[in-house]
mmCIF file of C-alpha atoms in Angstrom:
data_model
loop_
_atom_site.group_PDB
_atom_site.id
_atom_site.type_symbol
_atom_site.label_atom_id
_atom_site.label_comp_id
_atom_site.label_asym_id
_atom_site.label_seq_id
_atom_site.Cartn_x
_atom_site.Cartn_y
_atom_site.Cartn_z
ATOM 1 C CA UNK Z 25 -188.380 -29.520 10.653
ATOM 2 C CA UNK Z 26 -188.102 -27.537 14.259
ATOM 3 C CA UNK Z 27 -188.342 -24.059 14.314
ATOM 4 C CA UNK Z 28 -186.172 -22.473 17.930
ATOM 5 C CA UNK Z 29 -187.977 -18.863 18.655
ATOM 6 C CA UNK Z 30 -186.126 -16.227 20.457
ATOM 7 C CA UNK Z 31 -189.284 -14.051 21.726
ATOM 8 C CA UNK Z 32 -188.520 -10.721 23.249
ATOM 9 C CA UNK Z 33 -191.685 -9.672 25.174
ATOM 10 C CA UNK Z 34 -192.488 -5.759 23.857
ATOM 11 C CA UNK Z 35 -193.107 -3.111 27.498
ATOM 12 C CA UNK Z 36 -192.910 0.628 27.595
ATOM 13 C CA UNK Z 37 -189.896 1.856 26.778
ATOM 14 C CA UNK Z 38 -188.178 -1.930 26.347
ATOM 15 C CA UNK Z 39 -184.978 -1.419 25.386
ATOM 16 C CA UNK Z 40 -183.771 -3.430 21.873
ATOM 17 C CA UNK Z 41 -181.311 -2.518 18.916
ATOM 18 C CA UNK Z 42 -182.275 -4.007 16.450
ATOM 19 C CA UNK Z 43 -179.469 -3.208 13.904
ATOM 20 C CA UNK Z 44 -176.677 -4.944 16.927
ATOM 21 C CA UNK Z 45 -178.840 -8.048 16.700
ATOM 22 C CA UNK Z 46 -179.332 -8.192 13.075
ATOM 23 C CA UNK Z 47 -175.016 -7.988 12.040
ATOM 24 C CA UNK Z 48 -174.075 -8.802 15.512
ATOM 25 C CA UNK Z 49 -175.708 -10.903 17.296
ATOM 26 C CA UNK Z 50 -177.194 -13.048 15.119
ATOM 27 C CA UNK Z 51 -174.408 -12.716 12.805
ATOM 28 C CA UNK Z 52 -172.281 -14.437 15.575
ATOM 29 C CA UNK Z 53 -174.698 -17.082 15.765
ATOM 30 C CA UNK Z 54 -175.372 -17.978 13.491
ATOM 31 C CA UNK Z 55 -171.801 -18.644 11.882
ATOM 32 C CA UNK Z 56 -171.395 -20.799 15.640
ATOM 33 C CA UNK Z 57 -174.274 -23.441 14.787
ATOM 34 C CA UNK Z 58 -172.618 -23.480 10.828
ATOM 35 C CA UNK Z 59 -174.035 -26.415 8.863
ATOM 36 C CA UNK Z 60 -176.618 -27.602 11.373
ATOM 37 C CA UNK Z 61 -178.813 -24.106 10.730
ATOM 38 C CA UNK Z 62 -181.532 -24.984 8.557
ATOM 39 C CA UNK Z 63 -182.451 -21.456 7.964
ATOM 40 C CA UNK Z 64 -182.962 -18.075 10.023
ATOM 41 C CA UNK Z 65 -184.969 -15.337 10.191
ATOM 42 C CA UNK Z 66 -185.590 -12.182 12.240
ATOM 43 C CA UNK Z 67 -188.872 -10.371 12.788
ATOM 44 C CA UNK Z 68 -189.764 -6.861 14.458
ATOM 45 C CA UNK Z 69 -192.539 -6.125 15.703
ATOM 46 C CA UNK Z 70 -195.220 -3.483 14.967
ATOM 47 C CA UNK Z 71 -198.654 -3.480 16.428
ATOM 48 C CA UNK Z 72 -200.821 -6.067 18.095
ATOM 49 C CA UNK Z 73 -203.276 -5.731 14.805
ATOM 50 C CA UNK Z 74 -205.137 -2.173 15.619
ATOM 51 C CA UNK Z 75 -203.066 0.434 14.061
ATOM 52 C CA UNK Z 76 -200.441 1.877 17.049
ATOM 53 C CA UNK Z 77 -201.603 -0.908 19.351
ATOM 54 C CA UNK Z 78 -198.474 -2.326 21.212
ATOM 55 C CA UNK Z 79 -196.688 -5.497 19.873
ATOM 56 C CA UNK Z 80 -197.080 -8.907 21.849
ATOM 57 C CA UNK Z 81 -192.737 -8.853 21.279
ATOM 58 C CA UNK Z 82 -190.884 -6.110 20.455
ATOM 59 C CA UNK Z 83 -188.454 -8.785 18.667
ATOM 60 C CA UNK Z 84 -187.997 -12.342 17.379
ATOM 61 C CA UNK Z 85 -184.870 -14.753 15.686
ATOM 62 C CA UNK Z 86 -185.717 -18.617 14.403
ATOM 63 C CA UNK Z 87 -183.863 -20.127 14.186
ATOM 64 C CA UNK Z 88 -184.518 -23.466 11.400
ATOM 65 C CA UNK Z 89 -182.867 -26.898 12.971
ATOM 66 C CA UNK Z 90 -183.534 -30.522 11.334
ATOM 67 C CA UNK Z 91 -184.035 -32.083 15.251
ATOM 68 C CA UNK Z 92 -184.690 -30.344 18.336
ATOM 69 C CA UNK Z 93 -181.565 -32.869 18.855
ATOM 70 C CA UNK Z 94 -179.526 -31.054 16.374
ATOM 71 C CA UNK Z 95 -180.023 -27.856 17.861
ATOM 72 C CA UNK Z 96 -178.765 -29.032 21.538
ATOM 73 C CA UNK Z 97 -175.471 -29.949 19.739
ATOM 74 C CA UNK Z 98 -175.055 -26.801 18.473
ATOM 75 C CA UNK Z 99 -176.193 -24.828 20.064
ATOM 76 C CA UNK Z 100 -174.600 -26.133 23.789
ATOM 77 C CA UNK Z 101 -170.822 -25.416 22.946
ATOM 78 C CA UNK Z 102 -171.558 -21.816 22.553
ATOM 79 C CA UNK Z 103 -174.277 -21.567 25.051
ATOM 80 C CA UNK Z 104 -172.752 -19.223 27.667
ATOM 81 C CA UNK Z 105 -171.408 -16.463 25.253
ATOM 82 C CA UNK Z 106 -175.215 -15.839 23.430
ATOM 83 C CA UNK Z 107 -176.485 -15.442 26.448
ATOM 84 C CA UNK Z 108 -173.903 -12.650 27.871
ATOM 85 C CA UNK Z 109 -174.217 -10.926 25.184
ATOM 86 C CA UNK Z 110 -178.278 -10.630 25.325
ATOM 87 C CA UNK Z 111 -177.634 -7.829 27.515
ATOM 88 C CA UNK Z 112 -175.411 -5.703 24.574
ATOM 89 C CA UNK Z 113 -179.061 -4.793 22.789
ATOM 90 C CA UNK Z 114 -181.929 -5.449 25.025
ATOM 91 C CA UNK Z 115 -183.645 -5.534 28.056
ATOM 92 C CA UNK Z 116 -186.034 -7.676 27.835
ATOM 93 C CA UNK Z 117 -186.121 -11.643 29.487
ATOM 94 C CA UNK Z 118 -186.406 -13.734 25.891
ATOM 95 C CA UNK Z 119 -188.196 -16.325 26.049
ATOM 96 C CA UNK Z 120 -187.507 -19.691 24.304
ATOM 97 C CA UNK Z 121 -190.448 -21.495 22.120
ATOM 98 C CA UNK Z 122 -189.662 -25.111 20.312
ATOM 99 C CA UNK Z 123 -191.963 -25.636 17.254
ATOM 100 C CA UNK Z 124 -191.961 -28.078 14.842
ATOM 101 C CA UNK Z 125 -192.685 -26.928 11.112
ATOM 102 C CA UNK Z 126 -196.122 -28.464 9.765
ATOM 103 C CA UNK Z 127 -196.059 -26.175 6.553
ATOM 104 C CA UNK Z 128 -194.296 -23.572 5.061
ATOM 105 C CA UNK Z 129 -194.996 -22.108 1.851
ATOM 106 C CA UNK I 19 -192.041 -7.386 3.756
ATOM 107 C CA UNK I 20 -194.826 -7.772 7.090
ATOM 108 C CA UNK I 21 -195.691 -11.070 8.622
ATOM 109 C CA UNK I 22 -198.801 -11.706 10.374
ATOM 110 C CA UNK I 23 -198.776 -14.135 12.947
ATOM 111 C CA UNK I 24 -201.615 -15.715 14.802
ATOM 112 C CA UNK I 25 -200.804 -16.715 17.879
ATOM 113 C CA UNK I 26 -202.507 -19.696 19.397
ATOM 114 C CA UNK I 27 -201.641 -19.434 23.827
ATOM 115 C CA UNK I 28 -201.122 -22.460 25.569
ATOM 116 C CA UNK I 29 -203.112 -23.922 28.797
ATOM 117 C CA UNK I 30 -203.119 -28.001 29.898
ATOM 118 C CA UNK I 31 -206.324 -29.336 27.966
ATOM 119 C CA UNK I 32 -205.718 -26.679 25.309
ATOM 120 C CA UNK I 33 -207.925 -28.251 22.610
ATOM 121 C CA UNK I 34 -206.380 -27.786 18.995
ATOM 122 C CA UNK I 35 -207.040 -29.551 15.609
ATOM 123 C CA UNK I 36 -203.672 -28.984 13.666
ATOM 124 C CA UNK I 37 -204.816 -31.160 10.882
ATOM 125 C CA UNK I 38 -208.595 -28.812 10.376
ATOM 126 C CA UNK I 39 -206.214 -25.825 11.151
ATOM 127 C CA UNK I 40 -203.643 -26.877 8.402
ATOM 128 C CA UNK I 41 -206.426 -28.762 5.973
ATOM 129 C CA UNK I 42 -209.398 -26.179 6.302
ATOM 130 C CA UNK I 43 -208.727 -23.199 7.711
ATOM 131 C CA UNK I 44 -205.960 -21.793 6.340
ATOM 132 C CA UNK I 45 -205.834 -23.755 3.097
ATOM 133 C CA UNK I 46 -209.035 -21.567 3.081
ATOM 134 C CA UNK I 47 -207.341 -18.550 4.261
ATOM 135 C CA UNK I 48 -204.077 -18.758 1.736
ATOM 136 C CA UNK I 49 -207.088 -19.407 -1.042
ATOM 137 C CA UNK I 50 -209.300 -15.802 0.013
ATOM 138 C CA UNK I 51 -205.719 -13.942 0.300
ATOM 139 C CA UNK I 52 -204.955 -14.654 -2.959
ATOM 140 C CA UNK I 53 -202.185 -13.247 -5.002
ATOM 141 C CA UNK I 54 -201.520 -10.731 -1.902
ATOM 142 C CA UNK I 55 -200.527 -14.356 -0.027
ATOM 143 C CA UNK I 56 -196.515 -14.133 -0.524
ATOM 144 C CA UNK I 57 -196.375 -17.364 1.895
ATOM 145 C CA UNK I 58 -197.498 -19.065 5.270
ATOM 146 C CA UNK I 59 -196.750 -21.235 7.412
ATOM 147 C CA UNK I 60 -198.118 -23.838 10.509
ATOM 148 C CA UNK I 61 -196.269 -23.767 13.207
ATOM 149 C CA UNK I 62 -197.312 -26.671 16.216
ATOM 150 C CA UNK I 63 -195.530 -25.826 20.050
ATOM 151 C CA UNK I 64 -193.514 -27.978 21.190
ATOM 152 C CA UNK I 65 -191.761 -27.089 24.244
ATOM 153 C CA UNK I 66 -190.037 -23.636 25.536
ATOM 154 C CA UNK I 67 -186.789 -25.049 25.586
ATOM 155 C CA UNK I 68 -186.324 -27.854 27.973
ATOM 156 C CA UNK I 69 -187.991 -31.543 27.282
ATOM 157 C CA UNK I 70 -191.196 -32.046 28.455
ATOM 158 C CA UNK I 71 -192.077 -28.263 29.619
ATOM 159 C CA UNK I 72 -194.988 -26.039 27.816
ATOM 160 C CA UNK I 73 -194.395 -23.742 25.344
ATOM 161 C CA UNK I 74 -195.777 -20.602 25.254
ATOM 162 C CA UNK I 75 -197.778 -21.048 22.479
ATOM 163 C CA UNK I 76 -199.474 -24.466 21.169
ATOM 164 C CA UNK I 77 -200.069 -23.693 17.654
ATOM 165 C CA UNK I 78 -198.739 -20.451 15.698
ATOM 166 C CA UNK I 79 -199.951 -19.058 11.650
ATOM 167 C CA UNK I 80 -197.664 -16.578 9.953
ATOM 168 C CA UNK I 81 -198.741 -14.921 6.894
ATOM 169 C CA UNK I 82 -196.616 -12.754 4.606
ATOM 170 C CA UNK I 83 -197.569 -9.879 2.995
ATOM 171 C CA UNK I 84 -196.231 -7.076 1.006
ATOM 172 C CA UNK I 85 -197.419 -4.480 3.896
ATOM 173 C CA UNK I 86 -199.517 -3.907 6.364
ATOM 174 C CA UNK I 87 -202.252 -2.123 3.662
ATOM 175 C CA UNK I 88 -202.077 -5.416 1.841
ATOM 176 C CA UNK I 89 -203.120 -7.411 4.346
ATOM 177 C CA UNK I 90 -205.977 -4.987 5.643
ATOM 178 C CA UNK I 91 -206.873 -5.139 2.185
ATOM 179 C CA UNK I 92 -206.856 -9.236 1.679
ATOM 180 C CA UNK I 93 -208.396 -9.564 5.101
ATOM 181 C CA UNK I 94 -211.725 -6.831 5.764
ATOM 182 C CA UNK I 95 -213.623 -8.649 3.500
ATOM 183 C CA UNK I 96 -213.452 -12.712 4.631
ATOM 184 C CA UNK I 97 -212.304 -11.886 8.984
ATOM 185 C CA UNK I 98 -215.858 -12.360 10.021
ATOM 186 C CA UNK I 99 -215.624 -15.975 7.906
ATOM 187 C CA UNK I 100 -212.055 -16.558 9.357
ATOM 188 C CA UNK I 101 -213.394 -15.343 12.690
ATOM 189 C CA UNK I 102 -216.508 -17.879 12.958
ATOM 190 C CA UNK I 103 -214.170 -20.615 11.777
ATOM 191 C CA UNK I 104 -211.269 -20.474 15.166
ATOM 192 C CA UNK I 105 -213.940 -22.948 17.238
ATOM 193 C CA UNK I 106 -214.069 -25.373 15.099
ATOM 194 C CA UNK I 107 -209.906 -26.245 15.866
ATOM 195 C CA UNK I 108 -209.512 -24.667 19.427
ATOM 196 C CA UNK I 109 -210.746 -23.028 22.390
ATOM 197 C CA UNK I 110 -207.374 -21.015 22.653
ATOM 198 C CA UNK I 111 -208.428 -17.429 21.759
ATOM 199 C CA UNK I 112 -205.203 -16.016 20.114
ATOM 200 C CA UNK I 113 -203.434 -13.150 19.585
ATOM 201 C CA UNK I 114 -202.232 -11.591 16.563
ATOM 202 C CA UNK I 115 -198.662 -9.954 16.147
ATOM 203 C CA UNK I 116 -197.230 -7.992 13.699
ATOM 204 C CA UNK I 117 -194.245 -8.139 12.170
ATOM 205 C CA UNK I 118 -191.325 -6.779 9.964
ATOM 206 C CA UNK I 119 -189.143 -9.374 8.365
ATOM 207 C CA UNK I 120 -185.633 -7.673 9.028
ATOM 208 C CA UNK I 121 -184.337 -10.515 7.960
ATOM 209 C CA UNK I 122 -184.873 -13.357 6.450
ATOM 210 C CA UNK I 123 -182.032 -15.884 5.126
#
């Protein structure tokens, strides 16, 4: 299983509409990805450990697929639409991280 | 639910023993955290999206707890032991990210 993480760097006064991200953007992505998508999640950054410290990422979305190839096949036809939607919820420039899920308990 | 992510930044020639991390470090942490721990996972960084590109993180470990307070109560008594074990599997200096799990499908 692979995880495609979309990581949104934090900065002072970063704009991030978590409700839009959950209710519109991620649900649209999940609908488009269909059966190829094996799970997804959203995290909202809280801190860097110490209370009140700034998190490295204001938010993150994670998508599980069987393989990088399965992700690419699902993503490429809808990439333009999904990327064009980003300014509707944030002004943070996301980083992509593809990982192999080694353990998930 | 909150997620405590330990993110290990990638760099050229970074050392990371994923077997030790999975079989020794994370299993030790999970044992210490006991019933307070609601789930955990390990990701191994593959790429930044494009094939062959360097991932931002060589690996990541994630722990789920009911609250930041529950994490702190579980972690503080064993923090010294766990931190002292880090050089046994990596020379990457980890970043901590505490997030709120907004959605998990």
